[in-house]
PDB file of C-alpha atoms and ligand atoms in Angstrom:
ATOM      1  CA  MET A   1      -0.321  15.109  16.875  1.00 94.00           C
ATOM      2  CA  ARG A   2      -0.976  11.626  18.240  1.00 97.00           C
ATOM      3  CA  THR A   3       0.167   9.153  15.591  1.00 98.00           C
ATOM      4  CA  PHE A   4      -1.395   5.701  15.147  1.00 98.00           C
ATOM      5  CA  VAL A   5      -1.083   2.840  12.691  1.00 98.00           C
ATOM      6  CA  TYR A   6      -4.478   1.620  11.464  1.00 98.00           C
ATOM      7  CA  GLY A   7      -4.177  -2.186  11.372  1.00 98.00           C
ATOM      8  CA  ALA A   8      -2.100  -4.273  13.772  1.00 98.00           C
ATOM      9  CA  SER A   9      -1.546  -7.347  11.613  1.00 97.00           C
ATOM     10  CA  GLY A  10       1.722  -8.213   9.822  1.00 97.00           C
ATOM     11  CA  HIS A  11       1.571  -5.307   7.394  1.00 98.00           C
ATOM     12  CA  GLY A  12       0.726  -2.903  10.204  1.00 98.00           C
ATOM     13  CA  LYS A  13       3.739  -4.083  12.169  1.00 98.00           C
ATOM     14  CA  VAL A  14       6.010  -3.227   9.239  1.00 98.00           C
ATOM     15  CA  VAL A  15       4.407   0.206   8.950  1.00 98.00           C
ATOM     16  CA  LEU A  16       5.034   0.786  12.668  1.00 98.00           C
ATOM     17  CA  ASP A  17       8.655  -0.206  12.156  1.00 98.00           C
ATOM     18  CA  ILE A  18       9.006   2.295   9.291  1.00 98.00           C
ATOM     19  CA  LEU A  19       7.583   5.148  11.348  1.00 98.00           C
ATOM     20  CA  VAL A  20       9.853   4.332  14.291  1.00 98.00           C
ATOM     21  CA  ALA A  21      12.890   4.093  11.980  1.00 98.00           C
ATOM     22  CA  SER A  22      12.034   7.498  10.539  1.00 97.00           C
ATOM     23  CA  GLY A  23      11.836   9.075  13.983  1.00 97.00           C
ATOM     24  CA  THR A  24       8.065   9.337  14.346  1.00 97.00           C
ATOM     25  CA  GLU A  25       6.665   8.762  17.805  1.00 97.00           C
ATOM     26  CA  VAL A  26       3.812   6.267  17.510  1.00 98.00           C
ATOM     27  CA  VAL A  27       1.209   6.048  20.284  1.00 98.00           C
ATOM     28  CA  GLY A  28      -0.331   2.753  19.197  1.00 98.00           C
ATOM     29  CA  PHE A  29      -2.652   0.975  16.782  1.00 98.00           C
ATOM     30  CA  ILE A  30      -6.235   1.352  15.700  1.00 98.00           C
ATOM     31  CA  ASP A  31      -7.687  -2.047  14.853  1.00 98.00           C
ATOM     32  CA  ASP A  32     -11.237  -3.302  14.348  1.00 97.00           C
ATOM     33  CA  GLY A  33     -10.421  -6.932  15.158  1.00 96.00           C
ATOM     34  CA  ARG A  34      -8.380  -6.685  18.348  1.00 97.00           C
ATOM     35  CA  ALA A  35      -9.559  -5.721  21.814  1.00 97.00           C
ATOM     36  CA  PRO A  36      -8.525  -2.282  23.084  1.00 97.00           C
ATOM     37  CA  GLY A  37      -5.442  -2.651  25.257  1.00 97.00           C
ATOM     38  CA  THR A  38      -4.029  -5.562  23.258  1.00 97.00           C
ATOM     39  CA  VAL A  39      -0.301  -4.926  22.940  1.00 98.00           C
ATOM     40  CA  VAL A  40       1.398  -5.432  19.560  1.00 98.00           C
ATOM     41  CA  LEU A  41       5.137  -4.774  19.232  1.00 97.00           C
ATOM     42  CA  GLY A  42       5.017  -2.886  22.510  1.00 96.00           C
ATOM     43  CA  ARG A  43       2.195  -0.546  21.425  1.00 98.00           C
ATOM     44  CA  PRO A  44      -1.416  -0.773  22.619  1.00 98.00           C
ATOM     45  CA  VAL A  45      -4.503  -1.003  20.457  1.00 98.00           C
ATOM     46  CA  ALA A  46      -6.445   2.165  21.331  1.00 98.00           C
ATOM     47  CA  GLY A  47      -9.677   0.964  19.746  1.00 98.00           C
ATOM     48  CA  GLY A  48     -11.311   0.463  16.382  1.00 97.00           C
ATOM     49  CA  GLY A  49     -13.116   2.662  13.885  1.00 96.00           C
ATOM     50  CA  ASP A  50     -15.615   3.859  16.509  1.00 96.00           C
ATOM     51  CA  TRP A  51     -12.734   5.047  18.681  1.00 97.00           C
ATOM     52  CA  LEU A  52     -11.337   6.951  15.713  1.00 97.00           C
ATOM     53  CA  VAL A  53     -14.683   8.608  14.978  1.00 96.00           C
ATOM     54  CA  ALA A  54     -14.882   9.743  18.610  1.00 96.00           C
ATOM     55  CA  GLU A  55     -11.281  10.976  18.884  1.00 95.00           C
ATOM     56  CA  ALA A  56     -10.379  12.396  15.464  1.00 94.00           C
ATOM     57  CA  PRO A  57     -12.626  15.487  15.626  1.00 91.00           C
ATOM     58  CA  ARG A  58     -10.233  16.847  18.265  1.00 91.00           C
ATOM     59  CA  GLY A  59      -7.900  17.420  15.300  1.00 93.00           C
ATOM     60  CA  ASP A  60      -4.817  15.817  16.810  1.00 96.00           C
ATOM     61  CA  VAL A  61      -4.965  12.290  15.364  1.00 97.00           C
ATOM     62  CA  ALA A  62      -2.588  11.254  12.557  1.00 98.00           C
ATOM     63  CA  VAL A  63      -2.995   7.825  10.976  1.00 98.00           C
ATOM     64  CA  ALA A  64      -0.688   5.708   8.809  1.00 98.00           C
ATOM     65  CA  LEU A  65      -2.403   2.932   6.859  1.00 98.00           C
ATOM     66  CA  GLY A  66      -1.277  -0.495   8.077  1.00 98.00           C
ATOM     67  CA  ILE A  67      -3.646  -2.642   6.029  1.00 98.00           C
ATOM     68  CA  GLY A  68      -2.392  -4.817   3.185  1.00 98.00           C
ATOM     69  CA  ASP A  69      -5.704  -5.578   1.468  1.00 98.00           C
ATOM     70  CA  ASN A  70      -6.243  -2.899  -1.158  1.00 98.00           C
ATOM     71  CA  ALA A  71     -10.014  -2.478  -0.916  1.00 98.00           C
ATOM     72  CA  ALA A  72      -9.971  -2.551   2.896  1.00 98.00           C
ATOM     73  CA  ARG A  73      -7.180   0.028   2.919  1.00 98.00           C
ATOM     74  CA  GLN A  74      -9.235   2.340   0.711  1.00 98.00           C
ATOM     75  CA  ARG A  75     -12.251   1.998   3.034  1.00 98.00           C
ATOM     76  CA  VAL A  76     -10.117   2.798   6.068  1.00 97.00           C
ATOM     77  CA  PHE A  77      -8.583   5.808   4.303  1.00 98.00           C
ATOM     78  CA  GLU A  78     -12.037   7.178   3.575  1.00 98.00           C
ATOM     79  CA  ARG A  79     -13.166   6.531   7.143  1.00 96.00           C
ATOM     80  CA  CYS A  80     -10.104   8.349   8.505  1.00 96.00           C
ATOM     81  CA  ARG A  81     -10.668  11.344   6.249  1.00 96.00           C
ATOM     82  CA  ALA A  82     -14.377  11.499   7.065  1.00 95.00           C
ATOM     83  CA  ALA A  83     -13.600  11.405  10.782  1.00 95.00           C
ATOM     84  CA  GLY A  84     -11.169  14.318  10.447  1.00 96.00           C
ATOM     85  CA  ALA A  85      -7.934  12.390  11.012  1.00 97.00           C
ATOM     86  CA  THR A  86      -4.771  13.361   9.132  1.00 97.00           C
ATOM     87  CA  VAL A  87      -3.618  10.451   6.948  1.00 98.00           C
ATOM     88  CA  ILE A  88       0.170  10.345   6.724  1.00 98.00           C
ATOM     89  CA  SER A  89       2.536   8.462   4.456  1.00 98.00           C
ATOM     90  CA  ALA A  90       5.261   6.177   5.846  1.00 98.00           C
ATOM     91  CA  VAL A  91       8.579   6.248   3.994  1.00 98.00           C
ATOM     92  CA  HIS A  92      11.412   4.103   5.264  1.00 98.00           C
ATOM     93  CA  PRO A  93      14.642   6.089   5.718  1.00 98.00           C
ATOM     94  CA  ARG A  94      16.386   3.575   3.471  1.00 98.00           C
ATOM     95  CA  ALA A  95      13.890   3.939   0.635  1.00 98.00           C
ATOM     96  CA  ILE A  96      15.241   5.943  -2.306  1.00 98.00           C
ATOM     97  CA  VAL A  97      12.789   8.511  -3.582  1.00 98.00           C
ATOM     98  CA  ALA A  98      13.635  10.947  -6.382  1.00 98.00           C
ATOM     99  CA  ALA A  99      13.012  14.599  -5.605  1.00 98.00           C
ATOM    100  CA  SER A 100      10.717  14.821  -8.631  1.00 98.00           C
ATOM    101  CA  ALA A 101       8.611  11.807  -7.634  1.00 98.00           C
ATOM    102  CA  GLN A 102       5.157  12.384  -6.133  1.00 98.00           C
ATOM    103  CA  ILE A 103       4.048  10.357  -3.142  1.00 98.00           C
ATOM    104  CA  GLY A 104       0.361  10.396  -2.230  1.00 98.00           C
ATOM    105  CA  ALA A 105      -1.219  10.732   1.188  1.00 98.00           C
ATOM    106  CA  GLY A 106      -1.245   7.464   3.084  1.00 98.00           C
ATOM    107  CA  ALA A 107       1.263   5.764   0.790  1.00 98.00           C
ATOM    108  CA  VAL A 108       3.797   3.350   2.303  1.00 98.00           C
ATOM    109  CA  LEU A 109       7.333   2.951   0.916  1.00 98.00           C
ATOM    110  CA  MET A 110       9.247   0.153   2.593  1.00 98.00           C
ATOM    111  CA  ALA A 111      12.966  -0.470   3.098  1.00 98.00           C
ATOM    112  CA  ASN A 112      15.005  -0.582  -0.120  1.00 98.00           C
ATOM    113  CA  ALA A 113      12.096   0.569  -2.244  1.00 98.00           C
ATOM    114  CA  VAL A 114      13.170   2.806  -5.129  1.00 98.00           C
ATOM    115  CA  VAL A 115      10.944   5.432  -6.734  1.00 98.00           C
ATOM    116  CA  ASN A 116      12.702   7.123  -9.633  1.00 98.00           C
ATOM    117  CA  PRO A 117      12.228  10.564 -11.240  1.00 98.00           C
ATOM    118  CA  GLU A 118       8.761  11.821 -12.114  1.00 98.00           C
ATOM    119  CA  ALA A 119       7.092   8.642 -10.960  1.00 98.00           C
ATOM    120  CA  VAL A 120       3.762   9.017  -9.164  1.00 98.00           C
ATOM    121  CA  VAL A 121       2.800   6.806  -6.235  1.00 98.00           C
ATOM    122  CA  GLY A 122      -0.892   7.272  -5.589  1.00 98.00           C
ATOM    123  CA  THR A 123      -2.931   7.820  -2.462  1.00 98.00           C
ATOM    124  CA  GLY A 124      -2.733   4.862  -0.124  1.00 98.00           C
ATOM    125  CA  ALA A 125      -0.493   2.854  -2.456  1.00 98.00           C
ATOM    126  CA  ILE A 126       2.172   0.426  -1.195  1.00 98.00           C
ATOM    127  CA  VAL A 127       5.685   0.079  -2.612  1.00 98.00           C
ATOM    128  CA  ASN A 128       6.798  -2.920  -0.620  1.00 98.00           C
ATOM    129  CA  THR A 129      10.284  -4.009   0.456  1.00 98.00           C
ATOM    130  CA  GLY A 130      12.820  -3.758  -2.346  1.00 98.00           C
ATOM    131  CA  ALA A 131      10.242  -2.917  -5.013  1.00 98.00           C
ATOM    132  CA  VAL A 132      11.239  -0.630  -7.881  1.00 98.00           C
ATOM    133  CA  VAL A 133       9.091   2.055  -9.491  1.00 98.00           C
ATOM    134  CA  GLU A 134      11.072   3.297 -12.450  1.00 98.00           C
ATOM    135  CA  HIS A 135      11.033   6.786 -13.939  1.00 98.00           C
ATOM    136  CA  ASP A 136       7.694   8.159 -15.157  1.00 98.00           C
ATOM    137  CA  CYS A 137       5.650   5.264 -13.767  1.00 98.00           C
ATOM    138  CA  VAL A 138       2.229   5.682 -12.218  1.00 98.00           C
ATOM    139  CA  VAL A 139       1.183   3.510  -9.295  1.00 98.00           C
ATOM    140  CA  GLY A 140      -2.560   4.003  -8.923  1.00 98.00           C
ATOM    141  CA  ASP A 141      -4.373   4.852  -5.727  1.00 98.00           C
ATOM    142  CA  PHE A 142      -4.523   1.938  -3.262  1.00 98.00           C
ATOM    143  CA  ALA A 143      -2.446  -0.298  -5.549  1.00 98.00           C
ATOM    144  CA  HIS A 144       0.262  -2.588  -4.138  1.00 98.00           C
ATOM    145  CA  LEU A 145       3.662  -3.465  -5.567  1.00 98.00           C
ATOM    146  CA  SER A 146       4.882  -6.503  -3.595  1.00 98.00           C
ATOM    147  CA  PRO A 147       8.432  -7.146  -2.342  1.00 98.00           C
ATOM    148  CA  ASN A 148      11.040  -7.165  -5.111  1.00 98.00           C
ATOM    149  CA  ALA A 149       8.490  -6.463  -7.824  1.00 98.00           C
ATOM    150  CA  ALA A 150       9.380  -3.885 -10.454  1.00 98.00           C
ATOM    151  CA  LEU A 151       7.679  -1.494 -12.831  1.00 98.00           C
ATOM    152  CA  GLY A 152       9.822  -0.627 -15.851  1.00 98.00           C
ATOM    153  CA  GLY A 153      10.037   2.959 -17.050  1.00 98.00           C
ATOM    154  CA  ALA A 154       6.672   4.644 -17.730  1.00 98.00           C
ATOM    155  CA  ALA A 155       4.698   1.535 -16.795  1.00 98.00           C
ATOM    156  CA  ARG A 156       1.283   2.054 -15.176  1.00 98.00           C
ATOM    157  CA  LEU A 157      -0.423   0.140 -12.407  1.00 98.00           C
ATOM    158  CA  GLY A 158      -4.151   0.820 -12.116  1.00 98.00           C
ATOM    159  CA  GLU A 159      -5.869   1.753  -8.884  1.00 98.00           C
ATOM    160  CA  LEU A 160      -6.487  -1.124  -6.451  1.00 98.00           C
ATOM    161  CA  SER A 161      -4.317  -3.514  -8.460  1.00 98.00           C
ATOM    162  CA  HIS A 162      -1.726  -5.839  -6.960  1.00 98.00           C
ATOM    163  CA  VAL A 163       1.576  -6.983  -8.452  1.00 98.00           C
ATOM    164  CA  GLY A 164       2.864 -10.114  -6.691  1.00 98.00           C
ATOM    165  CA  LEU A 165       6.275 -10.926  -5.267  1.00 98.00           C
ATOM    166  CA  CYS A 166       9.164 -10.575  -7.746  1.00 98.00           C
ATOM    167  CA  ALA A 167       6.866  -9.865 -10.695  1.00 98.00           C
ATOM    168  CA  ALA A 168       7.772  -7.334 -13.383  1.00 98.00           C
ATOM    169  CA  VAL A 169       5.784  -5.023 -15.618  1.00 98.00           C
ATOM    170  CA  LEU A 170       7.832  -4.187 -18.686  1.00 98.00           C
ATOM    171  CA  PRO A 171       8.468  -0.558 -19.650  1.00 98.00           C
ATOM    172  CA  CYS A 172       5.446   1.383 -20.959  1.00 98.00           C
ATOM    173  CA  LYS A 173       3.077  -1.554 -20.257  1.00 98.00           C
ATOM    174  CA  SER A 174      -0.004  -1.125 -18.123  1.00 98.00           C
ATOM    175  CA  VAL A 175      -2.070  -3.128 -15.685  1.00 98.00           C
ATOM    176  CA  GLY A 176      -5.712  -2.088 -15.392  1.00 98.00           C
ATOM    177  CA  LYS A 177      -7.707  -1.361 -12.263  1.00 98.00           C
ATOM    178  CA  ARG A 178      -8.350  -4.003  -9.569  1.00 98.00           C
ATOM    179  CA  SER A 179      -6.249  -6.601 -11.394  1.00 98.00           C
ATOM    180  CA  ILE A 180      -3.802  -9.076  -9.827  1.00 98.00           C
ATOM    181  CA  VAL A 181      -0.460 -10.058 -11.299  1.00 98.00           C
ATOM    182  CA  GLY A 182       0.827 -13.333  -9.852  1.00 98.00           C
ATOM    183  CA  ALA A 183       4.148 -13.732  -8.114  1.00 98.00           C
ATOM    184  CA  GLY A 184       7.038 -14.018 -10.561  1.00 98.00           C
ATOM    185  CA  ALA A 185       5.005 -13.002 -13.605  1.00 98.00           C
ATOM    186  CA  VAL A 186       6.304 -10.794 -16.394  1.00 98.00           C
ATOM    187  CA  VAL A 187       3.699  -8.479 -17.884  1.00 98.00           C
ATOM    188  CA  ALA A 188       4.751  -8.079 -21.512  1.00 98.00           C
ATOM    189  CA  ARG A 189       1.365  -6.902 -22.867  1.00 98.00           C
ATOM    190  CA  ASP A 190      -1.155  -4.491 -21.354  1.00 98.00           C
ATOM    191  CA  LEU A 191      -3.597  -6.131 -18.958  1.00 98.00           C
ATOM    192  CA  PRO A 192      -7.216  -4.935 -18.653  1.00 98.00           C
ATOM    193  CA  ASP A 193      -9.215  -4.158 -15.512  1.00 98.00           C
ATOM    194  CA  ASP A 194     -10.419  -6.922 -13.163  1.00 98.00           C
ATOM    195  CA  VAL A 195      -8.261  -9.852 -14.242  1.00 98.00           C
ATOM    196  CA  VAL A 196      -5.844 -12.267 -12.599  1.00 98.00           C
ATOM    197  CA  ALA A 197      -2.750 -12.948 -14.692  1.00 98.00           C
ATOM    198  CA  ALA A 198       0.245 -15.177 -14.031  1.00 98.00           C
ATOM    199  CA  GLY A 199       3.290 -16.674 -15.710  1.00 98.00           C
ATOM    200  CA  VAL A 200       6.064 -15.612 -18.051  1.00 98.00           C
ATOM    201  CA  PRO A 201       4.833 -13.967 -20.145  1.00 98.00           C
ATOM    202  CA  ALA A 202       1.775 -13.174 -18.035  1.00 98.00           C
ATOM    203  CA  ARG A 203      -1.469 -14.708 -19.304  1.00 98.00           C
ATOM    204  CA  ILE A 204      -4.941 -13.982 -17.992  1.00 98.00           C
ATOM    205  CA  VAL A 205      -6.021 -16.970 -15.913  1.00 98.00           C
ATOM    206  CA  ARG A 206      -9.400 -15.662 -14.812  1.00 97.00           C
ATOM    207  CA  GLN A 207     -11.620 -12.647 -14.313  1.00 98.00           C
ATOM    208  CA  ARG A 208     -11.926 -11.197 -10.855  1.00 95.00           C
ATOM    209  CA  THR A 209     -15.450 -11.434  -9.526  1.00 80.00           C
TER     210      THR A 209
HETATM  211  C1  COA B 301      -1.501 -15.959  -9.237  1.00 94.87           C
HETATM  212  C2  COA B 301      -2.323 -15.981  -7.959  1.00 94.87           C
HETATM  213  C3  COA B 301      -3.084 -14.655  -7.795  1.00 94.87           C
HETATM  214  C4  COA B 301      -3.325 -17.120  -8.123  1.00 94.87           C
HETATM  215  O1  COA B 301      -4.039 -17.280  -6.941  1.00 94.87           O
HETATM  216  P1  COA B 301      -5.240 -18.345  -6.896  1.00 94.87           P
HETATM  217  O2  COA B 301      -6.255 -17.965  -7.920  1.00 94.87           O
HETATM  218  O3  COA B 301      -5.685 -18.458  -5.487  1.00 94.87           O
HETATM  219  O4  COA B 301      -4.573 -19.654  -7.440  1.00 94.87           O
HETATM  220  P2  COA B 301      -4.180 -21.024  -6.699  1.00 94.87           P
HETATM  221  O5  COA B 301      -3.257 -20.770  -5.545  1.00 94.87           O
HETATM  222  O6  COA B 301      -5.468 -21.748  -6.425  1.00 94.87           O
HETATM  223  O7  COA B 301      -3.381 -21.761  -7.843  1.00 94.87           O
HETATM  224  C5  COA B 301      -3.994 -22.125  -9.052  1.00 94.87           C
HETATM  225  C6  COA B 301      -2.941 -22.701  -9.964  1.00 94.87           C
HETATM  226  O8  COA B 301      -2.048 -21.647 -10.387  1.00 94.87           O
HETATM  227  C7  COA B 301      -0.691 -21.969  -9.988  1.00 94.87           C
HETATM  228  N1  COA B 301      -0.110 -20.724  -9.567  1.00 94.87           N
HETATM  229  C8  COA B 301      -0.358 -20.038  -8.436  1.00 94.87           C
HETATM  230  N2  COA B 301       0.356 -18.912  -8.384  1.00 94.87           N
HETATM  231  C9  COA B 301       1.116 -18.892  -9.503  1.00 94.87           C
HETATM  232  C10 COA B 301       2.044 -17.980  -9.993  1.00 94.87           C
HETATM  233  N3  COA B 301       2.360 -16.855  -9.309  1.00 94.87           N
HETATM  234  N4  COA B 301       2.634 -18.225 -11.177  1.00 94.87           N
HETATM  235  C11 COA B 301       2.337 -19.360 -11.859  1.00 94.87           C
HETATM  236  N5  COA B 301       1.424 -20.272 -11.438  1.00 94.87           N
HETATM  237  C12 COA B 301       0.821 -20.016 -10.250  1.00 94.87           C
HETATM  238  C13 COA B 301      -0.827 -22.976  -8.876  1.00 94.87           C
HETATM  239  O9  COA B 301       0.301 -23.802  -8.761  1.00 94.87           O
HETATM  240  C14 COA B 301      -2.045 -23.744  -9.310  1.00 94.87           C
HETATM  241  O10 COA B 301      -1.676 -24.642 -10.335  1.00 94.87           O
HETATM  242  P3  COA B 301      -2.388 -26.070 -10.495  1.00 94.87           P
HETATM  243  O11 COA B 301      -3.843 -25.777 -10.748  1.00 94.87           O
HETATM  244  O12 COA B 301      -1.688 -26.692 -11.655  1.00 94.87           O
HETATM  245  O13 COA B 301      -2.176 -26.788  -9.197  1.00 94.87           O
HETATM  246  C15 COA B 301      -1.475 -16.177  -6.685  1.00 94.87           C
HETATM  247  O14 COA B 301      -0.976 -17.483  -6.577  1.00 94.87           O
HETATM  248  C16 COA B 301      -0.311 -15.201  -6.592  1.00 94.87           C
HETATM  249  O15 COA B 301       0.755 -15.379  -7.181  1.00 94.87           O
HETATM  250  N6  COA B 301      -0.560 -14.146  -5.786  1.00 94.87           N
HETATM  251  C17 COA B 301       0.452 -13.168  -5.450  1.00 94.87           C
HETATM  252  C18 COA B 301       0.845 -13.351  -3.982  1.00 94.87           C
HETATM  253  C19 COA B 301       1.893 -12.363  -3.564  1.00 94.87           C
HETATM  254  O16 COA B 301       2.874 -12.128  -4.239  1.00 94.87           O
HETATM  255  N7  COA B 301       1.658 -11.754  -2.406  1.00 94.87           N
HETATM  256  C20 COA B 301       2.557 -10.727  -1.913  1.00 94.87           C
HETATM  257  C21 COA B 301       2.192 -10.355  -0.510  1.00 94.87           C
HETATM  258  S1  COA B 301       3.220  -9.078   0.070  1.00 94.87           S
END
């Protein structure tokens, strides 16, 4: 397999670092906004989505998702799958993942992340540096738990939602789909779909358009 990181921006660089730390040989990046041959952290950009569509049918292309934006990451995942690429997860060797936890295809678990028993981390989800997913939690597909954020036991984060830096979702509480929880917030009541909430306790500050 030839392994690539899709996305060569800051998030993609961290994903590269995780794969290297876990002993995966990475050929380079796939990136739609950088010219082929551009070198990022010592690895070349092979091309963009068109390159992937041309190369993946050979059946030897593996892709880790290096895109921070949730919706864009979902689009890239679907493009990779449609092209026939294998989408791999990236789990830092110093992440702690319970044997009974489930980690979806294309998920990224960064250094010092903790995923405790019977938690589910969905397809393409991100558990960022030092974030904690407690027992029995569900992190929805293409959701993002930012650095040092935490989900208390059995909390649920809806698909495509984002919990900001150092924020917390209290045990058994839920955040709906496509919602954003601001940095430092504490979610003490369930939040619906498509809202932005911030503060302690978290209050809805606006709807997402
Ligand atoms: C809450 C958040 C989504 C609001 O974003 P926004 O709608 O663009 O809001 P603005 O930056 O225009 O700020 C609007 C107001 O909210 C305040 N505010 C911003 N973020 C806040 C937060 N996390 N908690 C409390 N207040 C916040 C601002 O100070 C500003 O107040 P003011 O109107 O009195 O000046 C955003 O600030 C945030 O916290 N995002 C998470 C970022 C993050 O953690 N990224 C991780 C990357 S790995």
